[in-house]
Amino acid sequence: MSDLHSLPKDSNFHCFSFEGFPIHVKEYSRGLTETPLVFIGGAFQNINQIEKVSLALAKETWVIAIDTPGNGDTGVLPHNYGFDFICRAIHSAVKKLGIDVINLLGCSYGSIVAMRYAQMYLGVDKLILGSAMDRLPERLEYEFNLLLFLLEWNRMEDFADGFTNLLTNPAFRAENRLARLTADKLRHALLNASTGMKEQFKHNTMRILRHGQTDLSLMPDVDATVFTGEHDHFLPIEDNKRVAASFKRARFVALKDADHMFHVEQFRQTVETILDGLRGEREQLPLAA
């Protein structure tokens, strides 16, 4: 991979509007490749929080990072607006940029959007999914509803503990210092979440509960890469393999020494896996014993 100490600084920010809701777009290394990589992060990952990954990817590809309506500084998108609406907003922004063909990267919450977008629109060349969610397991349905109640009751300590223990694996934290530090940072951010972030969490979570199921039998014939941390217990390896198996052309990668927070715990391995997906490299990394 290219030297991460000489990252590109050229970027361009756009604020578009779709049916009255803002969508924020930040481009890096425009024109470096013919096809841009559109990057949709997780529910708590706004453009600024994924910038380190975006900049690293932008050493080898044109990157378009997106804050969809209801994420980042775009405000709250009421949960009655489903993922199809978010996909239409993204498509509108892509067209305003004059782009017809994209590569698409979606992580966690963003994987729902990415899969739905690939079903709705032609012009997706390569699809890359980090910690893919095609449906909400019953255990997560219970946990998500509990988190919503804890927010409603303003029990922020319990909310922060509960969400941190979902996104980071306690058993892995016990043996991995970086995972432990990552969890501590996440918990601190949750405890100090603004009113706006709490509202976004509420509506984005309710959106998953109501609209989060994706029919894998309708996945298009695109080149797909699916990956997650080997210790991810939020969306485990088995769930990600099931998503990968729904594509005719797909590879699955388990990132060693990482859980759901793989972009922090294994930054370089995460970036290289994404770039491998763009290059079309099909070898599969071995799973941990």
CSV table of C-alpha atoms in Angstrom, one decimal, residues 49-288:
chain,number,residue,atom,x,y,z
A,49,GLN,CA,-14.8,10.7,11.4
A,50,ILE,CA,-14.1,8.6,8.3
A,51,GLU,CA,-11.7,11.1,6.9
A,52,LYS,CA,-8.6,9.1,7.9
A,53,VAL,CA,-9.8,6.1,6.0
A,54,SER,CA,-11.0,8.3,3.1
A,55,LEU,CA,-7.5,10.0,2.8
A,56,ALA,CA,-5.7,6.6,2.9
A,57,LEU,CA,-8.0,5.2,0.1
A,58,ALA,CA,-7.5,8.5,-1.9
A,59,LYS,CA,-3.9,7.6,-2.4
A,60,GLU,CA,-5.2,5.0,-5.0
A,61,THR,CA,-8.7,6.0,-5.9
A,62,TRP,CA,-11.1,9.0,-6.3
A,63,VAL,CA,-13.2,8.9,-3.1
A,64,ILE,CA,-16.6,10.5,-2.5
A,65,ALA,CA,-17.5,10.4,1.2
A,66,ILE,CA,-21.2,10.9,2.0
A,67,ASP,CA,-23.2,12.1,5.0
A,68,THR,CA,-26.7,10.8,4.1
A,69,PRO,CA,-29.8,12.6,5.3
A,70,GLY,CA,-30.0,11.8,9.1
A,71,ASN,CA,-26.3,11.5,9.6
A,72,GLY,CA,-23.4,13.9,10.5
A,73,ASP,CA,-24.4,17.5,10.2
A,74,THR,CA,-27.4,16.9,8.0
A,75,GLY,CA,-29.8,16.8,11.0
A,76,VAL,CA,-32.4,14.3,11.8
A,77,LEU,CA,-34.2,12.2,9.1
A,78,PRO,CA,-37.5,10.9,10.6
A,79,HIS,CA,-37.6,7.1,10.7
A,80,ASN,CA,-40.7,6.9,8.5
A,81,TYR,CA,-38.3,7.7,5.6
A,82,GLY,CA,-36.8,4.4,4.7
A,83,PHE,CA,-33.6,3.3,3.1
A,84,ASP,CA,-35.0,3.6,-0.4
A,85,PHE,CA,-35.3,7.4,0.3
A,86,ILE,CA,-31.7,7.6,1.4
A,87,CYS,CA,-30.6,5.7,-1.8
A,88,ARG,CA,-32.6,8.2,-3.9
A,89,ALA,CA,-30.8,11.1,-2.2
A,90,ILE,CA,-27.4,9.5,-2.8
A,91,HIS,CA,-28.3,8.8,-6.5
A,92,SER,CA,-29.4,12.5,-6.8
A,93,ALA,CA,-26.0,13.7,-5.4
A,94,VAL,CA,-24.0,11.3,-7.7
A,95,LYS,CA,-25.9,12.6,-10.7
A,96,LYS,CA,-25.3,16.2,-9.7
A,97,LEU,CA,-21.6,15.4,-9.7
A,98,GLY,CA,-22.0,14.2,-13.3
A,99,ILE,CA,-21.1,10.5,-12.5
A,100,ASP,CA,-22.7,7.5,-14.1
A,101,VAL,CA,-20.6,4.6,-12.7
A,102,ILE,CA,-19.4,4.1,-9.2
A,103,ASN,CA,-17.7,1.7,-6.8
A,104,LEU,CA,-19.7,1.6,-3.6
A,105,LEU,CA,-18.4,1.0,0.0
A,106,GLY,CA,-20.9,0.7,2.9
A,107,CYS,CA,-20.0,-0.2,6.5
A,108,SER,CA,-22.5,-1.4,9.2
A,109,TYR,CA,-25.5,0.9,8.9
A,110,GLY,CA,-24.0,2.0,5.6
A,111,SER,CA,-24.0,-1.5,4.4
A,112,ILE,CA,-27.8,-1.6,4.4
A,113,VAL,CA,-27.8,1.6,2.2
A,114,ALA,CA,-25.2,0.2,-0.1
A,115,MET,CA,-26.9,-3.1,-0.7
A,116,ARG,CA,-30.3,-1.4,-1.3
A,117,TYR,CA,-28.6,1.1,-3.7
A,118,ALA,CA,-27.0,-1.7,-5.7
A,119,GLN,CA,-30.5,-3.3,-6.0
A,120,MET,CA,-32.2,-0.1,-7.1
A,121,TYR,CA,-29.7,1.4,-9.6
A,122,LEU,CA,-27.5,0.3,-12.4
A,123,GLY,CA,-24.0,1.7,-12.5
A,124,VAL,CA,-22.4,-0.1,-9.5
A,125,ASP,CA,-19.2,-1.7,-10.6
A,126,LYS,CA,-17.7,-3.1,-7.4
A,127,LEU,CA,-19.6,-3.3,-4.1
A,128,ILE,CA,-17.6,-3.5,-0.8
A,129,LEU,CA,-19.4,-4.2,2.5
A,130,GLY,CA,-17.9,-3.9,5.9
A,131,SER,CA,-19.8,-5.7,8.7
A,132,ALA,CA,-22.8,-6.3,6.5
A,133,MET,CA,-26.4,-6.2,7.8
A,134,ASP,CA,-29.0,-7.8,5.6
A,135,ARG,CA,-31.6,-8.3,8.4
A,136,LEU,CA,-31.9,-7.7,12.2
A,137,PRO,CA,-31.5,-10.8,14.3
A,138,GLU,CA,-34.0,-11.2,17.1
A,139,ARG,CA,-31.3,-10.6,19.7
A,140,LEU,CA,-30.5,-7.2,18.2
A,141,GLU,CA,-34.1,-6.3,17.9
A,142,TYR,CA,-34.4,-6.7,21.7
A,143,GLU,CA,-31.1,-4.9,22.3
A,144,PHE,CA,-32.0,-2.0,20.0
A,145,ASN,CA,-35.4,-1.5,21.6
A,146,LEU,CA,-33.8,-1.6,25.0
A,147,LEU,CA,-31.3,1.1,24.0
A,148,LEU,CA,-34.2,3.2,22.8
A,149,PHE,CA,-35.9,2.9,26.1
A,150,LEU,CA,-32.7,3.8,28.0
A,151,LEU,CA,-32.4,6.9,25.9
A,152,GLU,CA,-36.0,7.8,26.5
A,153,TRP,CA,-35.5,7.4,30.3
A,154,ASN,CA,-32.2,9.4,30.0
A,155,ARG,CA,-30.2,6.5,31.6
A,156,MET,CA,-27.1,7.5,29.7
A,157,GLU,CA,-24.6,5.3,31.7
A,158,ASP,CA,-26.7,2.2,30.9
A,159,PHE,CA,-27.1,3.3,27.3
A,160,ALA,CA,-23.4,3.9,26.8
A,161,ASP,CA,-22.5,0.6,28.4
A,162,GLY,CA,-25.1,-1.3,26.4
A,163,PHE,CA,-24.2,0.2,23.0
A,164,THR,CA,-20.4,-0.1,23.7
A,165,ASN,CA,-20.9,-3.8,24.6
A,166,LEU,CA,-22.8,-4.4,21.3
A,167,LEU,CA,-20.2,-2.7,19.1
A,168,THR,CA,-17.1,-3.9,20.8
A,169,ASN,CA,-16.5,-7.5,22.0
A,170,PRO,CA,-16.0,-7.7,25.8
A,171,ALA,CA,-14.0,-10.9,25.5
A,172,PHE,CA,-11.7,-9.4,22.9
A,173,ARG,CA,-11.3,-6.2,24.9
A,174,ALA,CA,-10.1,-8.2,27.8
A,175,GLU,CA,-7.1,-9.5,25.9
A,176,ASN,CA,-6.5,-6.6,23.4
A,177,ARG,CA,-5.3,-3.2,24.6
A,178,LEU,CA,-6.3,-1.3,21.4
A,179,ALA,CA,-9.8,-2.8,21.5
A,180,ARG,CA,-10.1,-1.7,25.1
A,181,LEU,CA,-9.0,1.8,24.3
A,182,THR,CA,-11.4,1.9,21.4
A,183,ALA,CA,-14.3,0.8,23.6
A,184,ASP,CA,-13.4,3.5,26.2
A,185,LYS,CA,-13.3,6.2,23.5
A,186,LEU,CA,-16.7,5.0,22.1
A,187,ARG,CA,-18.3,5.0,25.6
A,188,HIS,CA,-17.0,8.5,26.3
A,189,ALA,CA,-18.5,9.8,23.1
A,190,LEU,CA,-21.9,8.2,23.8
A,191,LEU,CA,-21.9,9.6,27.3
A,192,ASN,CA,-21.3,13.1,25.9
A,193,ALA,CA,-23.6,12.8,22.9
A,194,SER,CA,-25.4,15.9,21.9
A,195,THR,CA,-29.2,16.1,21.8
A,196,GLY,CA,-29.0,16.0,18.0
A,197,MET,CA,-26.9,12.9,18.1
A,198,LYS,CA,-29.3,11.2,20.4
A,199,GLU,CA,-32.2,12.1,18.1
A,200,GLN,CA,-30.2,10.7,15.1
A,201,PHE,CA,-29.5,7.5,17.0
A,202,LYS,CA,-33.2,7.1,17.9
A,203,HIS,CA,-34.5,7.6,14.3
A,204,ASN,CA,-31.7,5.7,12.6
A,205,THR,CA,-32.3,2.8,15.0
A,206,MET,CA,-36.0,2.8,14.4
A,207,ARG,CA,-35.3,3.0,10.7
A,208,ILE,CA,-33.3,-0.3,11.0
A,209,LEU,CA,-36.1,-1.9,13.1
A,210,ARG,CA,-38.8,-0.9,10.5
A,211,HIS,CA,-37.0,-1.0,7.2
A,212,GLY,CA,-33.7,-2.8,7.7
A,213,GLN,CA,-34.3,-6.1,6.0
A,214,THR,CA,-32.8,-6.7,2.6
A,215,ASP,CA,-33.9,-9.5,0.2
A,216,LEU,CA,-30.6,-11.2,-0.6
A,217,SER,CA,-32.2,-13.2,-3.4
A,218,LEU,CA,-32.4,-9.9,-5.3
A,219,MET,CA,-28.8,-8.9,-5.2
A,220,PRO,CA,-27.4,-7.9,-8.5
A,221,ASP,CA,-24.5,-9.5,-10.4
A,222,VAL,CA,-21.7,-7.2,-9.2
A,223,ASP,CA,-18.2,-7.9,-8.0
A,224,ALA,CA,-18.6,-7.9,-4.2
A,225,THR,CA,-16.2,-8.0,-1.3
A,226,VAL,CA,-17.6,-8.6,2.3
A,227,PHE,CA,-15.4,-8.2,5.3
A,228,THR,CA,-15.6,-7.8,9.1
A,229,GLY,CA,-13.4,-8.4,12.2
A,230,GLU,CA,-12.9,-12.0,13.2
A,231,HIS,CA,-14.2,-11.0,16.7
A,232,ASP,CA,-17.2,-9.1,15.6
A,233,HIS,CA,-20.1,-10.3,17.7
A,234,PHE,CA,-22.5,-7.5,16.6
A,235,LEU,CA,-22.6,-8.7,13.0
A,236,PRO,CA,-20.7,-12.0,13.3
A,237,ILE,CA,-18.7,-13.8,10.6
A,238,GLU,CA,-21.5,-16.2,9.8
A,239,ASP,CA,-23.9,-13.3,9.0
A,240,ASN,CA,-21.3,-11.7,6.7
A,241,LYS,CA,-20.6,-15.0,5.0
A,242,ARG,CA,-24.3,-15.3,4.3
A,243,VAL,CA,-24.3,-11.9,2.6
A,244,ALA,CA,-21.2,-12.8,0.5
A,245,ALA,CA,-22.9,-16.1,-0.6
A,246,SER,CA,-25.8,-14.1,-2.1
A,247,PHE,CA,-23.5,-12.8,-4.9
A,248,LYS,CA,-22.3,-14.7,-7.9
A,249,ARG,CA,-18.9,-13.0,-7.7
A,250,ALA,CA,-17.8,-12.4,-4.1
A,251,ARG,CA,-15.0,-12.8,-1.6
A,252,PHE,CA,-15.2,-12.8,2.2
A,253,VAL,CA,-12.4,-11.5,4.4
A,254,ALA,CA,-12.1,-11.9,8.2
A,255,LEU,CA,-9.8,-9.2,9.6
A,256,LYS,CA,-7.5,-10.6,12.2
A,257,ASP,CA,-7.3,-9.0,15.7
A,258,ALA,CA,-10.4,-6.9,15.2
A,259,ASP,CA,-14.1,-6.7,16.0
A,260,HIS,CA,-16.9,-4.4,14.7
A,261,MET,CA,-14.5,-1.4,15.2
A,262,PHE,CA,-12.1,-2.8,12.6
A,263,HIS,CA,-11.3,0.6,11.1
A,264,VAL,CA,-9.7,1.6,14.4
A,265,GLU,CA,-8.2,-1.6,15.6
A,266,GLN,CA,-6.8,-2.7,12.2
A,267,PHE,CA,-6.6,0.5,10.2
A,268,ARG,CA,-4.1,-0.6,7.6
A,269,GLN,CA,-5.6,-4.1,7.1
A,270,THR,CA,-9.0,-2.4,6.6
A,271,VAL,CA,-7.7,0.0,4.0
A,272,GLU,CA,-5.8,-2.8,2.2
A,273,THR,CA,-8.9,-5.0,2.1
A,274,ILE,CA,-11.0,-2.3,0.6
A,275,LEU,CA,-8.3,-1.5,-2.0
A,276,ASP,CA,-8.0,-5.2,-2.8
A,277,GLY,CA,-11.7,-5.2,-3.5
A,278,LEU,CA,-11.3,-2.3,-5.9
A,279,ARG,CA,-8.4,-4.1,-7.6
A,280,GLY,CA,-10.6,-7.2,-8.0
A,281,GLU,CA,-8.1,-9.4,-6.1
A,282,ARG,CA,-10.0,-12.5,-5.2
A,283,GLU,CA,-7.8,-14.4,-2.7
A,284,GLN,CA,-9.4,-15.0,0.6
A,285,LEU,CA,-7.6,-14.4,3.9
A,286,PRO,CA,-7.7,-17.4,6.3
A,287,LEU,CA,-10.0,-17.3,9.3
A,288,ALA,CA,-8.5,-17.3,12.7
